[in-house]
Short mmCIF file of C-alpha atoms in Angstrom, two decimals:
data_model
loop_
_atom_site.label_atom_id
_atom_site.label_comp_id
_atom_site.label_asym_id
_atom_site.label_seq_id
_atom_site.Cartn_x
_atom_site.Cartn_y
_atom_site.Cartn_z
CA GLN A 1 17.89 32.35 38.12
CA PRO A 2 17.04 31.05 34.54
CA SER A 3 13.88 32.33 32.91
CA PRO A 4 11.03 29.89 32.47
CA ALA A 5 11.91 29.56 28.84
CA ALA A 6 15.50 28.75 29.50
CA ALA A 7 14.58 26.31 32.27
CA ALA A 8 12.19 24.57 29.90
CA GLU A 9 14.93 24.42 27.28
CA ALA A 10 17.29 22.76 29.72
CA ALA A 11 14.63 20.27 30.90
CA VAL A 12 15.81 16.71 30.59
CA PHE A 13 13.29 14.20 29.23
CA THR A 14 13.43 10.60 30.35
CA SER A 15 9.97 9.95 28.94
CA ILE A 16 7.61 11.93 26.74
CA ALA A 17 3.79 12.01 26.17
CA GLY A 18 2.10 12.55 22.65
CA ALA A 19 0.97 15.93 23.83
CA GLU A 20 4.50 17.03 24.78
CA LEU A 21 6.00 15.89 21.57
CA LEU A 22 3.18 17.65 19.57
CA ASP A 23 3.92 20.91 21.44
CA ILE A 24 7.59 20.59 20.45
CA LEU A 25 6.77 19.93 16.87
CA ARG A 26 4.32 22.89 16.56
CA GLU A 27 6.83 25.28 18.29
CA GLU A 28 9.44 24.24 15.78
CA GLY A 29 6.90 25.11 13.14
CA TYR A 30 5.89 21.62 12.00
CA SER A 31 2.40 20.57 11.17
CA ALA A 32 1.28 17.64 13.51
CA ASP A 33 -1.86 16.12 15.23
CA VAL A 34 -2.39 13.21 17.45
CA ASN A 35 -4.71 10.73 16.10
CA GLU A 36 -7.50 8.63 17.94
CA ARG A 37 -4.90 5.89 18.64
CA GLY A 38 -2.52 8.51 20.35
CA VAL A 39 -0.14 8.36 17.43
CA VAL A 40 1.59 11.71 16.51
CA VAL A 41 0.92 12.29 12.72
CA TRP A 42 3.55 14.53 11.35
CA LYS A 43 2.97 16.16 7.90
CA ILE A 44 6.26 16.47 5.96
CA ASP A 45 6.10 18.30 2.56
CA GLY A 46 2.53 16.92 1.77
CA TYR A 47 3.13 13.48 3.09
CA ARG A 48 2.33 11.86 6.44
CA ALA A 49 4.71 10.16 8.81
CA GLN A 50 4.11 8.80 12.34
CA LEU A 51 5.81 9.34 15.71
CA PHE A 52 5.11 6.18 17.80
CA ILE A 53 5.80 6.62 21.52
CA ASP A 54 6.34 3.62 23.81
CA ALA A 55 2.89 2.83 25.35
CA ASP A 56 4.29 1.49 28.59
CA ASP A 57 6.53 4.32 29.86
CA GLY A 58 7.03 6.86 27.03
CA SER A 59 10.78 6.17 27.28
CA ASN A 60 11.49 5.87 23.56
CA MET A 61 9.87 7.03 20.17
CA GLN A 62 10.04 5.74 16.63
CA PHE A 63 9.65 7.89 13.42
CA HIS A 64 7.99 5.82 10.76
CA ALA A 65 7.03 6.44 7.14
CA SER A 66 5.98 4.26 4.26
CA PHE A 67 4.59 4.33 0.79
CA SER A 68 2.29 1.86 -0.89
CA ASP A 69 3.68 2.88 -4.41
CA GLY A 70 7.01 3.92 -5.64
CA ASN A 71 10.04 2.21 -7.18
CA ALA A 72 11.78 0.88 -4.15
CA THR A 73 13.89 -1.99 -4.85
CA LEU A 74 16.04 -4.42 -2.60
CA LYS A 75 19.16 -2.96 -4.10
CA LYS A 76 18.14 0.65 -3.23
CA VAL A 77 17.09 -0.55 0.24
CA ASN A 78 20.42 -2.43 0.90
CA GLU A 79 22.37 0.61 -0.37
CA TRP A 80 20.53 2.83 2.02
CA ASN A 81 21.27 0.57 4.97
CA ARG A 82 24.86 0.18 3.98
CA THR A 83 25.60 3.88 3.43
CA LYS A 84 23.35 5.69 6.18
CA ARG A 85 23.50 5.92 9.80
CA TYR A 86 20.76 6.51 12.29
CA SER A 87 18.01 5.01 10.26
CA ARG A 88 16.78 1.70 8.50
CA THR A 89 14.64 0.98 5.74
CA TYR A 90 13.02 -2.20 4.48
CA ILE A 91 10.36 -3.65 2.10
CA ASP A 92 7.37 -5.28 3.81
CA ASP A 93 5.70 -8.51 2.67
CA ASP A 94 3.37 -6.29 0.45
CA GLY A 95 6.49 -4.83 -1.27
CA ASP A 96 5.94 -1.38 0.37
CA PRO A 97 9.09 0.48 1.47
CA HIS A 98 9.42 1.63 5.08
CA LEU A 99 11.74 4.18 6.89
CA GLU A 100 12.26 4.19 10.62
CA LEU A 101 14.34 6.01 13.11
CA ASP A 102 14.48 5.53 16.93
CA LEU A 103 15.16 7.93 19.90
CA ASP A 104 15.80 6.29 23.34
CA LEU A 105 14.97 8.70 26.14
CA GLU A 106 16.38 6.44 28.95
CA GLY A 107 19.17 8.16 30.86
CA GLY A 108 17.64 11.54 29.77
CA VAL A 109 17.80 13.75 26.65
CA THR A 110 17.27 17.55 26.30
CA ARG A 111 14.59 19.31 24.39
CA GLU A 112 17.19 20.27 21.93
CA ARG A 113 18.19 16.55 21.40
CA ILE A 114 14.59 15.84 20.48
CA ILE A 115 14.54 18.77 17.99
CA ASP A 116 17.71 17.41 16.48
CA PHE A 117 16.18 14.02 16.25
CA LEU A 118 13.23 15.64 14.35
CA THR A 119 15.49 17.24 12.15
CA THR A 120 17.38 14.09 11.39
CA CYS A 121 13.97 12.45 10.67
CA LYS A 122 12.87 15.16 8.19
CA VAL A 123 16.38 15.16 6.35
CA SER A 124 16.41 11.37 6.27
CA PHE A 125 12.78 11.16 4.96
CA ASN A 126 13.43 13.69 2.13
CA THR A 127 16.59 12.05 1.19
CA TRP A 128 15.13 8.53 1.47
CA CYS A 129 12.24 9.59 -0.85
CA ARG A 130 14.73 10.61 -3.46
CA GLU A 131 17.10 7.73 -3.24
CA VAL A 132 14.88 4.77 -2.32
CA VAL A 133 11.25 5.37 -3.14
CA GLU A 134 11.29 7.39 -6.36
#
């Protein structure tokens, strides 16, 4: 009989709610809150990123970060998209750079996969800041 902690680790998520994601973030030592719109706001190294959860059924989530300043160029953005996997970056109509990563929960993912996704988001964000934004 597995312990309650081991059973929770082995749980398979086919959907997730903001409160569940917030619990995982905090258990992993990250600083995060849920705003009034239900978006998880994750503080990474003094910056804010968002984790959007599908409003219909919670079956997918998207990490999103953007800056309204910096030195992002189309050349840097294209280089990122050409050489990196698991994420995408773009410059919006106002000239602001954005970074996005997605996690699909359909079919089921473990808590460990969600934690791995969060690690990938943090590493991607820090690298993106250095390579695209600065």
